[in-house]
């Protein structure tokens, strides 16, 4: 049974930060009983972004921490991969076997045969990123993280030249809040906190833009449900109206942008009629939206990730950011835009990641293409040796990665050794050779930063973990000793010592007392009134698609990715998506569910009960045409595969578009294969990424 080590003191409050992959990075207050166990988790009221509000799944975190299926001891595979037979193994023996497997892989194929693989199961800088230090020290294959931010962040950099934006707390001072491409009610509840405050206190309008009628849509005053991948067309038409009807701030454009005359000429044909045919919106809807934001100086554009998870996602983000720029919205308090504040924190993880001894000649493998990598695709392997050994932390590629049939085939290879450090026996862990039990966020020290806000937050250890589980840092340190690199810089340091290296002198002690540090930018800088982030100080309507500096830019030995030559000179709709055709008449988006976070929380009873079962949302008109009733089993497919699941006939889906909310485990589906059987891993231009919401499919009764 999973029982925390008792701490026989009085009940108390613990303070931490949510570690999960969400831009809000909420400040938390946690009830701790005299037995050392956590109770209810609350949002910290004193933090003026969290403002006392957190999502329900994190509020009930005790259900996850004390789950009866939590991993509590190291295990070694016994029998065939995926057969579910295990034998107990000591920590020392497990770590020795992992090190021996890595040495064997290196001896046979060179150091690049080992691929440490990780992502954002925790956003803590120490527990997440220390695996990079081991990678660089050993010259193991590099890791190009592409599953999440690449298209969005690349689009931001193309326009703004810096990953920052208006303080999200300014939403409360807006007269119009545009929530674009994110279902904030389900995935970023704090966005709604500040947007609704603006509506209550100022009478602000809330606009929601998405591909189906989400819970956020239901709280909006104006909702625009467009076809997946067509967001740039809406932005361009709104800019066309701005120039046509005098909403464009020409003085602002002259001072702050690179080529407003060229943009205006380019947009002359991007009319609402043109956009209506592409987006599926009516001309009246587009005109109303353009007029609302054009006549409302304090319009705040909160731009999410969802609409960028398309093969034209980078172009869509750039176009959406161009709209408040044409309007001059940045000049006003409560106006402008925010996608991420990733660049404002002034933190360096150089010692944590061991970047000083990284070798640029080592190949870098694409996270999203793990299926291709593990099945021997020469291009995905950069024409190098096979991957024959892996250490996996903080991610579950057997569930979350695209092209799942390739992923499954790759993990089933008998010549592939996999060690995974996990909290539950995920579907990836089930295919591993060695499984190690991991701590959860309240059981170790770490440091966090919130890209959707401006706080650095300390996440201290506040309860004792079960005696048999270990931190990510422990595993990296112990492997470094066994692999002969423990003498390199960054190794041999505890969590607090590493945390101190990413902060300014004295800030760790400040965090001990104050719990967070606000890196809020001055108004002029947050609103780019001193110039944008490019060398010329201008917003770039004409992006340098292949030369722009960005943290998402692939290494030189990878180069520009995807159909970069097809990207437009100015903001525009770019038809590089998987458009529906006669064989595949539907577009499929794999949107997040309210009670899951990627593959996390799918193991907890309450989250599963609230979500019900894997379903596909189908518009009633489409269902009637195909003779499908709610609750019936349907089959969906494309060139990558097919699967069965239950239909949910609902007007929340628009015609021609299917929505499968998740992410459900594969095994929760009728045939043991989940929705990522249908998603592709081909690269988003120009700097990579996965078009997880960009799929053409057929649909039929099963």
XYZ file of C-alpha atoms in Angstrom:
702
model
C 0.000 0.000 0.000
C 1.203 3.499 -0.766
C 1.532 5.220 2.617
C 3.623 8.339 3.115
C 6.241 8.301 5.831
C 4.437 9.862 8.833
C 5.494 13.296 10.020
C 3.894 13.392 13.435
C 3.430 17.121 13.789
C 0.456 19.431 13.865
C -1.572 19.917 10.682
C -0.024 22.678 8.600
C 0.061 24.390 5.216
C 2.677 23.612 2.598
C 3.492 25.938 -0.261
C 4.499 24.767 -3.719
C 3.896 25.201 -7.450
C 2.009 23.027 -9.891
C 4.635 21.006 -11.796
C 2.491 20.058 -14.777
C 2.733 21.153 -18.393
C 0.416 24.161 -18.259
C 1.286 27.830 -18.878
C -0.402 28.870 -15.612
C 2.153 27.224 -13.252
C -0.170 27.888 -10.336
C 1.075 28.853 -6.889
C -0.299 26.295 -4.440
C -1.263 26.047 -0.788
C -1.495 22.434 0.350
C -3.176 21.041 3.439
C -0.869 18.628 5.293
C -2.159 16.478 8.132
C -0.385 15.410 11.287
C 0.240 12.039 9.639
C 2.380 13.709 6.954
C -0.143 13.154 4.178
C -1.418 15.917 1.936
C -5.095 16.792 1.763
C -6.826 19.345 -0.414
C -4.707 21.495 -2.716
C -5.682 25.169 -3.068
C -4.602 28.028 -5.281
C -2.546 30.626 -3.430
C -4.719 33.696 -2.967
C -1.703 35.898 -2.290
C -0.351 35.215 -5.769
C -2.188 37.738 -7.907
C -2.070 35.613 -11.050
C -3.239 32.331 -9.496
C -5.628 34.420 -7.362
C -6.757 31.421 -5.319
C -8.064 29.474 -8.320
C -6.727 26.160 -9.638
C -8.119 23.357 -11.778
C -10.086 20.566 -10.130
C -7.673 17.802 -11.149
C -4.801 19.415 -9.241
C -7.049 20.340 -6.306
C -7.576 16.612 -5.729
C -3.888 15.725 -6.111
C -3.972 13.512 -3.042
C -5.883 11.034 -5.170
C -2.840 10.790 -7.423
C -0.176 10.861 -4.716
C -1.775 8.038 -2.734
C -3.110 6.062 -5.674
C -2.985 2.312 -4.949
C -1.342 1.694 -8.342
C 1.533 4.096 -7.818
C 4.935 2.532 -8.505
C 6.782 1.875 -5.253
C 9.713 -0.391 -6.131
C 12.139 -1.012 -8.989
C 11.129 -3.827 -11.324
C 12.782 -5.867 -14.059
C 10.972 -7.333 -17.024
C 10.348 -11.057 -16.904
C 9.264 -12.631 -20.168
C 8.141 -10.942 -23.372
C 7.937 -7.167 -23.724
C 4.529 -5.887 -22.763
C 3.465 -9.191 -21.210
C 3.106 -7.587 -17.773
C 5.425 -9.969 -15.909
C 7.912 -8.403 -13.533
C 10.359 -9.335 -10.835
C 11.541 -7.068 -8.033
C 15.066 -5.725 -8.224
C 17.118 -3.567 -5.870
C 17.940 0.027 -6.729
C 21.664 -0.751 -6.992
C 21.104 -3.725 -9.265
C 18.662 -1.786 -11.444
C 21.072 1.113 -11.903
C 23.946 -1.276 -12.576
C 21.941 -3.015 -15.295
C 21.027 0.283 -16.924
C 24.651 1.419 -16.952
C 25.789 -1.941 -18.321
C 23.208 -1.767 -21.110
C 24.360 1.738 -22.056
C 28.014 0.646 -22.109
C 27.099 -2.342 -24.267
C 25.123 -0.176 -26.722
C 28.013 2.280 -26.984
C 30.549 -0.488 -27.563
C 28.470 -1.943 -30.397
C 27.334 1.193 -32.243
C 28.958 4.236 -30.623
C 27.611 6.618 -28.001
C 24.803 7.857 -30.287
C 23.100 4.452 -29.944
C 21.903 5.676 -26.528
C 18.991 8.155 -26.592
C 17.916 9.765 -23.306
C 14.290 10.771 -23.891
C 12.259 13.125 -21.711
C 9.729 15.911 -21.744
C 7.331 17.875 -19.572
C 5.821 15.427 -17.075
C 7.374 17.831 -14.627
C 8.235 21.407 -15.527
C 10.733 21.677 -12.684
C 14.072 22.788 -14.068
C 16.162 20.415 -11.947
C 14.099 17.230 -12.112
C 13.203 17.743 -15.800
C 16.434 18.971 -17.346
C 19.213 17.156 -15.471
C 18.955 14.265 -17.942
C 20.495 16.625 -20.498
C 23.646 16.865 -18.376
C 24.134 13.098 -18.623
C 23.421 13.216 -22.368
C 26.041 15.863 -23.052
C 28.616 14.304 -20.737
C 28.372 10.980 -22.574
C 27.804 12.312 -26.127
C 24.545 10.375 -26.362
C 22.123 11.222 -29.177
C 20.638 14.687 -28.865
C 16.973 15.380 -28.243
C 15.031 17.925 -30.303
C 11.814 18.571 -28.363
C 9.034 19.119 -30.904
C 5.801 17.788 -29.431
C 4.560 21.061 -27.933
C 5.935 24.570 -28.387
C 7.811 24.675 -31.688
C 5.188 26.029 -34.125
C 3.799 28.497 -31.580
C 7.104 29.850 -30.314
C 8.560 30.036 -33.806
C 5.568 32.090 -34.945
C 6.005 34.431 -31.983
C 9.691 34.942 -32.730
C 8.985 35.655 -36.401
C 6.782 38.597 -35.453
C 7.893 39.856 -32.045
C 11.544 38.807 -32.005
C 11.192 37.863 -28.342
C 9.170 35.338 -26.354
C 7.235 37.741 -24.198
C 4.060 39.767 -24.164
C 1.600 41.774 -22.144
C 1.199 40.825 -18.473
C -1.836 38.503 -18.331
C -3.155 40.311 -15.257
C -3.887 43.204 -17.612
C -6.761 41.164 -19.024
C -8.742 42.435 -16.062
C -8.258 45.960 -17.467
C -9.352 45.056 -20.987
C -12.542 45.943 -22.793
C -12.289 42.931 -25.084
C -10.481 39.652 -24.350
C -9.882 37.392 -27.346
C -9.140 33.816 -26.248
C -7.734 32.277 -29.405
C -6.948 28.602 -29.876
C -7.064 27.547 -26.235
C -9.902 26.051 -24.222
C -9.037 28.045 -21.119
C -11.941 26.789 -18.986
C -10.523 23.275 -19.286
C -6.781 23.871 -19.619
C -5.843 27.348 -18.264
C -8.460 28.263 -15.711
C -6.601 31.414 -14.612
C -7.090 32.996 -18.030
C -10.805 32.875 -17.341
C -10.311 34.336 -13.846
C -8.917 37.553 -15.291
C -11.134 37.662 -18.389
C -14.298 37.305 -16.323
C -13.059 39.982 -13.923
C -12.844 42.336 -16.926
C -16.385 41.471 -17.919
C -17.774 41.987 -14.414
C -15.894 45.184 -13.664
C -15.666 46.799 -17.117
C -18.355 45.163 -19.209
C -15.645 43.645 -21.414
C -16.586 41.309 -24.231
C -15.034 37.830 -24.288
C -14.367 36.359 -27.729
C -13.508 32.659 -28.113
C -11.966 31.308 -31.316
C -11.643 27.556 -31.688
C -12.601 24.569 -33.831
C -15.558 23.372 -31.721
C -18.000 24.605 -29.110
C -15.774 24.234 -26.057
C -16.618 25.066 -22.430
C -14.750 28.333 -23.027
C -17.075 29.106 -25.944
C -20.025 28.666 -23.613
C -18.714 31.501 -21.420
C -17.949 33.805 -24.351
C -19.989 36.706 -25.690
C -18.758 36.084 -29.231
C -17.766 32.634 -30.450
C -16.111 31.843 -33.746
C -15.965 28.147 -34.602
C -13.778 27.776 -37.653
C -12.311 24.910 -39.620
C -9.039 23.526 -38.199
C -5.935 25.177 -39.598
C -7.680 28.269 -41.000
C -6.944 30.780 -38.221
C -4.578 32.830 -40.375
C -7.369 33.474 -42.870
C -9.525 34.959 -40.099
C -6.646 37.151 -38.914
C -5.925 38.352 -42.440
C -9.554 39.226 -43.124
C -9.761 41.170 -39.850
C -6.638 43.091 -40.849
C -8.151 43.733 -44.286
C -11.188 45.289 -42.589
C -8.913 47.322 -40.310
C -7.193 48.913 -43.300
C -10.453 49.255 -45.228
C -12.496 50.861 -42.443
C -9.858 52.978 -40.757
C -9.179 50.853 -37.672
C -5.507 50.403 -38.570
C -3.271 52.718 -36.538
C -1.127 54.093 -39.345
C 1.076 56.267 -37.145
C 1.849 53.277 -34.928
C 2.510 51.079 -37.969
C 4.947 53.604 -39.430
C 6.928 53.760 -36.201
C 6.866 50.146 -35.063
C 6.542 47.807 -38.062
C 8.716 46.768 -40.992
C 6.471 47.063 -44.044
C 2.910 48.259 -43.361
C 2.405 49.441 -46.954
C 3.424 46.059 -48.294
C 1.109 44.338 -45.834
C -1.839 46.535 -46.781
C -1.314 45.846 -50.479
C -0.991 42.111 -49.773
C -4.241 42.078 -47.778
C -6.259 43.881 -50.457
C -7.661 40.571 -51.689
C -7.930 38.926 -48.240
C -11.527 40.014 -47.813
C -14.111 38.620 -45.388
C -15.670 36.849 -48.378
C -12.316 35.185 -49.138
C -11.870 34.151 -45.503
C -15.440 32.891 -45.163
C -14.862 30.286 -47.862
C -11.701 29.066 -46.119
C -12.754 29.221 -42.446
C -16.405 28.188 -42.710
C -17.415 31.331 -40.815
C -19.963 33.719 -42.291
C -18.981 37.063 -43.721
C -21.097 38.685 -41.000
C -19.203 36.866 -38.225
C -15.863 37.988 -39.625
C -17.048 41.589 -40.071
C -18.460 41.651 -36.511
C -15.203 40.352 -35.033
C -13.091 42.786 -37.051
C -15.319 45.691 -36.032
C -15.258 44.693 -32.329
C -11.478 44.504 -32.019
C -11.015 47.413 -34.407
C -13.135 49.782 -32.355
C -11.956 48.511 -28.938
C -8.525 49.919 -28.183
C -8.095 47.793 -25.067
C -8.319 44.446 -26.869
C -6.204 41.701 -25.299
C -5.355 38.700 -27.481
C -4.586 35.622 -25.359
C -3.117 33.224 -27.896
C -2.951 29.518 -27.049
C -1.128 26.482 -28.351
C -4.053 24.564 -29.833
C -4.376 26.460 -33.096
C -0.646 26.079 -33.785
C -0.669 22.278 -33.648
C -1.235 22.198 -37.362
C 1.120 21.990 -40.309
C 0.630 25.726 -40.841
C 0.676 26.517 -37.116
C 3.724 28.788 -37.230
C 2.088 30.912 -39.926
C -1.170 31.028 -37.945
C 0.552 32.309 -34.798
C 2.419 34.978 -36.759
C -0.822 36.107 -38.447
C -2.734 36.253 -35.156
C 0.000 38.432 -33.607
C -0.066 40.697 -36.644
C -3.701 41.669 -35.964
C -3.162 43.573 -32.656
C -0.114 45.131 -34.289
C -2.128 46.529 -37.202
C -4.664 47.866 -34.681
C -1.975 49.389 -32.448
C -3.481 47.539 -29.479
C -0.046 47.213 -27.846
C -0.099 50.915 -26.904
C -2.920 50.548 -24.390
C -3.128 49.089 -20.912
C -5.233 45.958 -21.238
C -4.377 45.787 -24.948
C -1.874 43.804 -26.978
C -1.189 40.096 -26.873
C 0.405 37.273 -24.927
C 1.347 33.783 -25.932
C 4.301 33.117 -23.631
C 6.658 34.977 -21.337
C 9.397 32.373 -21.692
C 12.165 34.935 -22.278
C 11.578 37.259 -19.324
C 12.896 35.233 -16.414
C 16.650 35.707 -16.725
C 17.322 32.156 -15.561
C 20.084 29.963 -16.928
C 20.031 26.187 -16.782
C 23.539 25.855 -18.228
C 24.948 23.941 -15.256
C 21.844 21.767 -14.912
C 21.963 20.751 -18.585
C 25.764 20.575 -18.929
C 25.598 22.692 -22.044
C 29.274 23.672 -21.710
C 30.354 20.192 -22.742
C 27.745 19.607 -25.437
C 29.211 18.478 -28.759
C 27.532 20.065 -31.787
C 28.661 17.193 -34.013
C 26.453 14.697 -32.157
C 23.263 13.898 -34.050
C 19.953 15.300 -32.789
C 16.819 13.156 -33.053
C 13.269 14.509 -33.319
C 11.106 13.728 -30.294
C 7.929 13.515 -32.380
C 9.503 11.023 -34.767
C 10.293 8.430 -32.121
C 8.293 5.836 -34.067
C 10.404 6.388 -37.163
C 13.616 6.471 -35.120
C 12.913 3.195 -33.351
C 11.861 1.415 -36.550
C 15.094 2.278 -38.327
C 14.040 5.098 -40.660
C 17.375 6.323 -42.037
C 16.290 9.951 -42.376
C 14.883 10.050 -38.841
C 18.158 8.498 -37.610
C 20.138 11.200 -39.459
C 21.743 8.309 -41.361
C 23.427 7.223 -38.158
C 23.410 4.071 -36.019
C 20.262 2.500 -34.595
C 19.014 3.495 -31.164
C 19.494 0.427 -28.976
C 19.231 1.874 -25.445
C 17.013 4.537 -23.858
C 16.432 6.212 -20.521
C 12.968 7.797 -20.343
C 11.852 10.367 -17.757
C 8.774 12.608 -17.569
C 6.995 11.384 -20.673
C 4.877 8.554 -22.049
C 5.604 8.210 -25.783
C 3.660 4.941 -26.105
C 0.571 7.095 -25.561
C 1.329 10.691 -26.506
C 3.577 10.408 -29.578
C 2.165 10.481 -33.125
C 2.263 7.528 -35.507
C 1.520 5.100 -32.693
C 1.749 1.949 -34.755
C 5.372 2.765 -35.556
C 6.001 3.680 -31.917
C 4.606 0.352 -30.711
C 6.610 -1.591 -33.266
C 9.771 0.229 -32.225
C 9.326 -0.407 -28.510
C 8.633 -4.083 -29.219
C 12.150 -4.591 -30.617
C 14.000 -7.212 -28.583
C 17.329 -5.494 -29.298
C 16.111 -2.221 -27.726
C 16.853 -1.766 -24.020
C 14.534 0.694 -22.253
C 14.755 1.974 -18.713
C 11.996 4.262 -17.509
C 11.664 6.317 -14.338
C 7.953 6.746 -13.681
C 5.203 7.272 -11.122
C 2.778 4.749 -12.654
C 3.039 1.720 -14.885
C 2.216 3.678 -18.024
C 1.957 2.080 -21.421
C 5.575 3.066 -22.035
C 6.635 1.532 -18.733
C 4.851 -1.677 -19.692
C 7.247 -2.005 -22.658
C 10.403 -1.293 -20.610
C 13.125 -3.625 -19.368
C 13.731 -1.759 -16.108
C 11.114 0.371 -14.329
C 12.168 2.750 -11.557
C 9.678 4.431 -9.170
C 9.754 8.246 -9.121
C 8.867 10.905 -6.577
C 6.056 13.409 -7.118
C 6.401 17.171 -6.875
C 5.630 17.557 -3.161
C 8.328 14.983 -2.361
C 11.373 16.775 -3.802
C 12.846 20.268 -4.240
C 12.570 22.103 -7.555
C 12.132 25.491 -9.191
C 9.463 26.538 -11.728
C 8.678 29.419 -14.047
C 5.294 30.165 -15.568
C 5.355 30.967 -19.281
C 1.722 32.061 -19.174
C 2.477 34.533 -16.391
C 5.605 36.119 -14.885
C 6.429 34.353 -11.617
C 9.361 32.199 -10.596
C 8.066 29.754 -7.992
C 9.835 27.529 -5.510
C 8.551 23.993 -5.154
C 10.138 22.675 -1.965
C 9.841 19.172 -0.614
C 6.959 19.351 1.855
C 6.191 15.695 2.603
C 8.324 12.577 2.786
C 8.107 10.179 -0.154
C 7.692 6.440 0.239
C 11.094 5.048 1.257
C 11.565 3.113 -1.965
C 11.098 5.871 -4.566
C 13.784 8.231 -5.817
C 14.035 11.601 -7.540
C 14.970 12.137 -11.166
C 18.143 13.845 -10.007
C 19.145 10.778 -7.947
C 18.899 8.545 -11.019
C 21.005 10.896 -13.151
C 23.638 11.249 -10.437
C 23.898 7.516 -9.859
C 24.178 6.727 -13.552
C 26.846 9.411 -13.940
C 28.927 7.626 -11.277
C 28.568 4.274 -12.994
C 29.292 5.720 -16.445
C 32.415 7.606 -15.420
C 31.297 11.217 -15.825
C 30.450 12.209 -12.254
C 33.486 14.500 -12.158
C 32.038 16.878 -14.763
C 30.578 20.250 -13.818
C 27.057 20.113 -12.385
C 27.261 16.583 -11.033
C 27.518 15.996 -7.303
C 25.211 18.906 -6.472
C 21.914 18.622 -4.616
C 18.648 20.180 -5.787
C 19.029 23.378 -3.788
C 22.575 23.895 -5.006
C 21.425 23.519 -8.606
C 18.416 25.779 -8.019
C 20.750 28.488 -6.734
C 22.692 28.408 -10.018
C 19.663 29.465 -12.070
C 18.811 32.415 -9.804
C 20.424 35.708 -8.947
C 22.437 35.905 -5.706
C 20.166 35.823 -2.661
C 17.021 34.880 -4.581
C 16.822 31.322 -3.261
C 16.665 32.683 0.260
C 14.081 35.211 -0.926
C 11.982 32.382 -2.328
C 12.236 30.478 0.932
C 10.436 33.361 2.594
C 8.253 34.860 -0.133
C 7.556 31.670 -2.170
C 7.668 33.386 -5.560
C 9.405 36.222 -7.377
C 7.551 38.332 -9.929
C 9.617 39.018 -13.068
C 6.946 41.324 -14.452
C 8.329 43.566 -17.180
C 7.850 47.338 -17.080
C 4.790 48.454 -19.048
C 6.791 49.938 -21.921
C 8.839 46.784 -22.358
C 5.910 44.353 -22.030
C 4.013 46.371 -24.649
C 7.097 46.725 -26.894
C 6.852 50.523 -26.741
C 10.652 50.661 -26.645
C 10.743 48.505 -29.758
C 10.219 44.874 -30.636
C 12.822 42.186 -30.149
C 14.363 42.270 -33.617
C 17.579 44.163 -34.256
C 15.656 46.895 -36.096
C 13.165 47.236 -33.227
C 10.239 46.562 -35.565
C 7.431 44.015 -35.638
C 8.114 41.889 -38.708
C 5.167 41.415 -41.036
C 7.706 39.897 -43.448
C 9.303 37.048 -41.486
C 12.707 35.579 -42.175
C 11.289 32.054 -42.151
C 14.634 30.300 -42.466
C 17.047 32.703 -40.789
C 15.253 33.927 -37.673
C 16.983 33.180 -34.391
C 14.800 31.223 -31.975
C 15.146 28.760 -29.123
C 13.070 26.387 -31.272
C 15.439 26.597 -34.239
C 16.858 23.143 -35.049
C 20.604 22.643 -34.631
C 22.704 23.344 -37.705
C 23.222 19.614 -38.279
C 19.426 19.273 -38.611
C 18.608 22.393 -40.611
C 15.296 23.926 -41.639
C 12.373 21.490 -41.524
C 9.120 20.945 -43.398
C 7.905 22.732 -46.553
C 9.568 26.048 -45.680
C 9.633 27.136 -49.313
C 5.820 27.273 -49.289
C 5.576 29.755 -46.402
C 4.108 33.151 -47.390
C 5.923 36.472 -47.606
C 3.299 38.230 -45.445
C 0.640 36.925 -43.016
C -1.589 34.617 -45.042
C -3.504 31.387 -45.058
C -1.001 28.668 -45.954
C -2.680 25.514 -47.328
C -0.041 22.983 -46.266
C -2.508 21.223 -43.945
C -4.071 17.789 -44.413
C -7.140 19.044 -46.208
C -10.187 16.811 -46.404
C -10.629 14.950 -49.683
C -13.023 12.488 -51.246
C -11.456 9.524 -49.453
C -10.989 11.379 -46.155
C -13.933 13.801 -45.941
C -13.400 14.753 -42.284
C -10.838 16.800 -40.384
C -9.907 15.445 -36.949
C -8.637 17.468 -33.974
C -7.321 15.642 -30.888
C -8.154 18.293 -28.304
C -7.366 18.088 -24.561
C -9.966 16.890 -22.086
C -10.760 18.879 -18.948
C -9.808 16.183 -16.441
C -6.591 14.939 -18.050
C -3.327 16.740 -18.734
C -1.626 15.026 -21.657
C -1.458 11.448 -20.325
C -1.352 12.491 -16.647
C -4.443 12.051 -14.444
C -5.813 9.380 -16.796
C -4.902 6.959 -14.008
C -7.057 8.604 -11.318
C -10.549 7.323 -10.663
C -12.272 10.703 -10.453
C -10.774 12.003 -13.695
C -11.710 8.851 -15.567
C -15.252 8.869 -14.183
C -15.757 12.510 -15.138
C -14.512 11.926 -18.687
C -16.492 8.721 -19.174
C -14.915 6.910 -22.104
C -13.060 7.657 -25.351
C -15.512 9.156 -27.832
C -15.514 11.082 -31.076
C -17.743 14.152 -31.341
C -19.769 14.229 -34.589
C -22.083 16.941 -35.837
C -25.730 15.775 -36.094
C -25.888 16.488 -39.828
C -22.832 14.323 -40.492
C -24.143 11.601 -38.194
C -27.538 11.551 -39.915
C -25.935 11.302 -43.343
C -23.885 8.287 -42.204
C -26.670 6.728 -40.165
C -24.757 7.057 -36.898
C -26.497 7.464 -33.539
C -24.961 8.625 -30.260
C -23.414 5.760 -28.348
C -22.849 3.609 -31.403
C -19.403 2.305 -32.247
C -17.731 3.925 -35.240
C -14.443 3.407 -37.014
C -12.088 6.203 -38.078
C -9.018 5.886 -40.221
C -6.430 7.283 -42.595
C -3.172 6.131 -44.160
C -1.572 5.695 -40.716
C -4.154 3.319 -39.295
C -7.672 3.040 -37.960
C -9.462 2.520 -34.653
C -12.898 2.033 -33.155
C -14.536 4.209 -30.502
C -17.973 5.416 -29.479
C -19.777 8.238 -31.238
C -21.092 11.298 -29.416
C -23.459 13.136 -31.720
C -23.455 16.789 -30.708
C -23.875 20.230 -32.210
C -20.672 21.187 -30.352
C -18.798 19.811 -33.377
C -19.121 21.656 -36.668
C -19.924 19.800 -39.876
C -16.947 18.109 -41.470
C -14.913 18.239 -38.253
C -14.463 15.450 -35.699
C -13.207 16.053 -32.156
C -11.635 13.363 -29.985
C -10.904 14.788 -26.532
C -8.173 13.089 -24.525
C -5.629 11.934 -23.958
C -6.996 8.510 -23.085
C -4.612 5.560 -22.717
C -4.530 3.262 -25.704
C -5.853 0.420 -23.591
C -8.980 2.462 -22.740
C -10.026 2.171 -26.379
C -12.028 -0.732 -27.741
C -9.145 -2.372 -29.599
C -6.239 -1.187 -27.460
C -5.180 1.514 -29.898
C -5.697 5.194 -29.165
C -6.194 8.371 -31.123
C -2.502 8.950 -31.921
C -2.675 6.034 -34.335
C -4.136 8.666 -36.672
C -1.735 11.591 -36.061
C 1.381 12.273 -38.138
C 4.988 13.111 -37.263
C 5.952 15.003 -40.408
C 7.607 18.294 -39.551
C 5.880 21.671 -39.277
C 7.780 24.300 -41.267
C 10.187 25.881 -40.663
C 11.505 24.775 -37.239
C 9.633 21.555 -36.576
C 6.735 20.438 -34.451
C 3.864 17.988 -34.779
C 0.476 18.707 -36.357
C -1.458 16.750 -33.754
C -4.736 18.570 -34.511
C -4.243 18.401 -38.283
C -5.543 15.099 -39.637
C -7.779 14.030 -42.478
C -9.806 10.886 -41.776
C -12.672 8.766 -42.990
C -15.520 7.761 -40.679
C -17.962 4.871 -40.854
C -20.214 2.778 -38.658
C -18.228 -0.104 -37.213
